[in-house]
Short mmCIF file of C-alpha atoms in Angstrom, two decimals:
data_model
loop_
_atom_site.label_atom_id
_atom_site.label_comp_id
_atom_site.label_asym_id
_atom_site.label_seq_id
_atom_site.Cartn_x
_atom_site.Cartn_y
_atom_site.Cartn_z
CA UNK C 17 -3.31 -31.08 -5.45
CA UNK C 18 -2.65 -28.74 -2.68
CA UNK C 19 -2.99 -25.30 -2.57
CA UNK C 20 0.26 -22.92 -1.52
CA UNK C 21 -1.50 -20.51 1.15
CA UNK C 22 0.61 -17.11 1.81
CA UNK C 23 1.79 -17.36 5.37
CA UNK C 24 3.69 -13.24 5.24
CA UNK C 25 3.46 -10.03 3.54
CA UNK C 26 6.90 -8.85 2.76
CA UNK C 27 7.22 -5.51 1.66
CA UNK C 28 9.67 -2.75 -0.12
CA UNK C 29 9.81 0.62 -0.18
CA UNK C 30 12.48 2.53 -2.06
CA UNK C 31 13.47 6.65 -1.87
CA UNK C 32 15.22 7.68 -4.71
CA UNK C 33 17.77 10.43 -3.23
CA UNK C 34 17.40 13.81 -5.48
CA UNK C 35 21.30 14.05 -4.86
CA UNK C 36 23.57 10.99 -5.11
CA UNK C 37 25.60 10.91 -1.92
CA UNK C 38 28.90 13.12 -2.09
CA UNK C 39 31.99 10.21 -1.43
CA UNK C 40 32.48 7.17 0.10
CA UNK C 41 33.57 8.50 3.74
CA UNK C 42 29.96 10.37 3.84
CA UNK C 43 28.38 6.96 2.55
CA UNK C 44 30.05 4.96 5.42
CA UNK C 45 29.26 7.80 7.65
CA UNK C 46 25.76 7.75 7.31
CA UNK C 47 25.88 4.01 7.33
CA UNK C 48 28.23 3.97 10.46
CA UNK C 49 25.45 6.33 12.00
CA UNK C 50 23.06 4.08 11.55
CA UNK C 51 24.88 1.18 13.40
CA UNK C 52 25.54 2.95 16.31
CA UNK C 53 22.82 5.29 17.27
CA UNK C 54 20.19 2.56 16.59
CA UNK C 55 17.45 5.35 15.15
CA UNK C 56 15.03 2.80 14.79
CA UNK C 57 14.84 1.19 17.87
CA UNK C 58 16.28 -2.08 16.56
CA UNK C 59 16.77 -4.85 19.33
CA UNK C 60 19.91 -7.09 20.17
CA UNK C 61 18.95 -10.72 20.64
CA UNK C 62 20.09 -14.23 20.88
CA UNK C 63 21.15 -16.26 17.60
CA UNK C 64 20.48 -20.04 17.25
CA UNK C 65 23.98 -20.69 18.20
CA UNK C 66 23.56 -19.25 21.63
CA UNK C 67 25.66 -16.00 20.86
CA UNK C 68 24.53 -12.48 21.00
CA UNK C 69 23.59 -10.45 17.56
CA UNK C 70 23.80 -6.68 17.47
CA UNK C 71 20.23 -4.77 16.78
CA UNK C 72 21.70 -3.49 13.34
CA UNK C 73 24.40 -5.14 11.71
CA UNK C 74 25.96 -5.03 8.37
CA UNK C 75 25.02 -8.11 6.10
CA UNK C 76 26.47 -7.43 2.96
CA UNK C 77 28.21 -4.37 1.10
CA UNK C 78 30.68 -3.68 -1.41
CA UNK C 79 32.25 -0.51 -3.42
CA UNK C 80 32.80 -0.41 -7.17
CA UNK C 81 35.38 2.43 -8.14
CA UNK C 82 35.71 3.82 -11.89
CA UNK C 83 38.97 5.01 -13.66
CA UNK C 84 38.97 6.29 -17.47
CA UNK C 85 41.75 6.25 -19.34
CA UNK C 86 42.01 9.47 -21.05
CA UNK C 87 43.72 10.11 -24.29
CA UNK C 88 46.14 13.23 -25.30
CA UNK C 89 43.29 14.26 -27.04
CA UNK C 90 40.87 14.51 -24.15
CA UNK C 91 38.98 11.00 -25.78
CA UNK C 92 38.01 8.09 -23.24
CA UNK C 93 40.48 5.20 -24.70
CA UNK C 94 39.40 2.60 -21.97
CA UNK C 95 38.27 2.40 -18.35
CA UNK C 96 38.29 0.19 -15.38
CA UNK C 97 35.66 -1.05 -12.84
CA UNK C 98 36.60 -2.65 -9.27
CA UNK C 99 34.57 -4.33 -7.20
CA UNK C 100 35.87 -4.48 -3.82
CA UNK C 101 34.19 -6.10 -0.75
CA UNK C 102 35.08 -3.01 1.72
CA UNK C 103 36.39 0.40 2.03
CA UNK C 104 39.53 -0.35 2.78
CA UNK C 105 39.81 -2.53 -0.69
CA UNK C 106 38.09 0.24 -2.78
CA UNK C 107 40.47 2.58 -1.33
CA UNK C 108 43.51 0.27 -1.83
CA UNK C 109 42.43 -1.21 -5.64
CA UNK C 110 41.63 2.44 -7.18
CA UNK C 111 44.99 3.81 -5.55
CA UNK C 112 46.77 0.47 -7.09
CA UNK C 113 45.13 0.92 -10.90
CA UNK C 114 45.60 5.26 -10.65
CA UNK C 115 49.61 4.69 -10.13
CA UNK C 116 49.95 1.42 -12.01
CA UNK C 117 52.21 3.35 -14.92
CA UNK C 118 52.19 -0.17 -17.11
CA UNK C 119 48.52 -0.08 -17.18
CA UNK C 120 48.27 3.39 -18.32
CA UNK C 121 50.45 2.71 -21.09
CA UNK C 122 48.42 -0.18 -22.11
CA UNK C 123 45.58 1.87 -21.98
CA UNK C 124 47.62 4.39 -24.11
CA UNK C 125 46.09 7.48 -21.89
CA UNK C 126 46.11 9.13 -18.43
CA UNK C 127 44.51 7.39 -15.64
CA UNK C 128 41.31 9.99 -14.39
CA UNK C 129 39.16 8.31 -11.52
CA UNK C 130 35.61 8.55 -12.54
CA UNK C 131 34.15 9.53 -9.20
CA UNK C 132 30.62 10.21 -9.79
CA UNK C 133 29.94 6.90 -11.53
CA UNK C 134 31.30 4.90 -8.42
CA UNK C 135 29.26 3.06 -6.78
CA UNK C 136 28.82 1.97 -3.07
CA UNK C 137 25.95 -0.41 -1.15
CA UNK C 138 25.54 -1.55 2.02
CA UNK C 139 22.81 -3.20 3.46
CA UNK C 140 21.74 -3.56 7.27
CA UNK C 141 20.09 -6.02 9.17
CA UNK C 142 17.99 -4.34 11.88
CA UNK C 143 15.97 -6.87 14.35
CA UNK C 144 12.56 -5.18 15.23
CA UNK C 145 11.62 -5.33 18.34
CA UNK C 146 8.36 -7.46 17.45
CA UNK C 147 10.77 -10.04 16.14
CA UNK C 148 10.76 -9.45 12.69
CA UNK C 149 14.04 -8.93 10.97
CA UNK C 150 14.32 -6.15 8.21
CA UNK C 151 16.75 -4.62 5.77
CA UNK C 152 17.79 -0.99 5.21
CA UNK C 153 20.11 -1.23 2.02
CA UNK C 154 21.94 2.40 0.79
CA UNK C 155 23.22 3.02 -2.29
CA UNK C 156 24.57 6.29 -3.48
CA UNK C 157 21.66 7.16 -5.45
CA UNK C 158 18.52 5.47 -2.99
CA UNK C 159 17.75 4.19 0.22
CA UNK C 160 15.33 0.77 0.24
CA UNK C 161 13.83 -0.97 2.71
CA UNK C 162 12.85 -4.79 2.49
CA UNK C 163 11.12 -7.36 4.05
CA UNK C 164 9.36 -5.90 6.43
CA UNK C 165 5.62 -6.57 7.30
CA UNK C 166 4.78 -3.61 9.30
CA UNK C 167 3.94 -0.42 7.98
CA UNK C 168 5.34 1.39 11.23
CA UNK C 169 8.59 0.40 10.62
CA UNK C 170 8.58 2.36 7.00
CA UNK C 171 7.38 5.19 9.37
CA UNK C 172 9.88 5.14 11.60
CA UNK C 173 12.61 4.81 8.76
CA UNK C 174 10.70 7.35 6.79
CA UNK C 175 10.64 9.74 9.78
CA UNK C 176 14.18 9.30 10.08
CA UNK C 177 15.00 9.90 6.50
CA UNK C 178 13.31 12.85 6.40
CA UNK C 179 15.63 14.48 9.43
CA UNK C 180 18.70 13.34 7.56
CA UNK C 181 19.68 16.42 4.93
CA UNK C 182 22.10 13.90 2.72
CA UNK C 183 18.79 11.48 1.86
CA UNK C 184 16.23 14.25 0.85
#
């Protein structure tokens, strides 16, 4: 029988932030930065169907927002998560449940949006300039890098992270 020989080393490396990022405008902020000022010397390059790819690019990301349902009596009588594919959606879905006045009254209390157990994640695709394609996912409570081989490109991020006063 043959043998399965390990062709890469793929690695992850996760910082836990000591503060979860504020809201979602500083989240897509910090992402946006990323995108356009390139800090870690990502490379555009050609895809297999002959068209150009950015150096970073989003690849996936979504925003869950919370509203509770509060009670006369101050008590948590339900709640709602929403899952919403971008900002504009997150915005637009927690804006539709908060005034929905039919919904409240099912819920038989007050709708309160639950903003620090929302949740946001987006995660980058940044082309190394070896040739190696990596991920830089953010979340409101970590940044985490995957699939890279090469410890210098932890150092660069790292470096980077360090600089950036919302990811201590």
């Amino acid at each position: 029988m043959a043998d399965f020989v390990q062709k890469t080393v793929n690695k992850t490396a996760i910082r836990d932030l000591t503060t979860p990022i504020a809201d979602v405008t500083s989240f897509n902020n910090l992402v946006e930065s990323v995108i356009d000022d390139n800090p870690f010397g990502c490379v555009g390059y050609t895809g297999s169907d002959g068209q150009p790819v950015a150096a970073v690019v989003r690849s996936r990301e979504h925003y869950t927002a919370k509203v509770n349902f509060i009670d006369d009596e101050g008590k948590r009588v339900g709640n709602v998560s929403l899952q919403s594919p971008t900002i504009a959606a997150f915005q637009a879905n927690a804006a539709a449940v908060m005034g929905n006045a039919a919904l409240a009254a099912a819920m038989g209390g007050e709708a309160v949006r639950n903003f620090p157990g929302e949740t946001y994640y987006a995660q980058l695709r940044c082309h190394d300039p070896a040739g190696d394609d990596y991920y830089v996912t953010f979340t409101r409570k970590s940044v985490r890098i995957s699939s890279y081989q090469d410890d210098a490109i932890r150092t660069v991020v790292e470096n980077w992270a360090d600089a950036v006063p919302a990811l201590a």
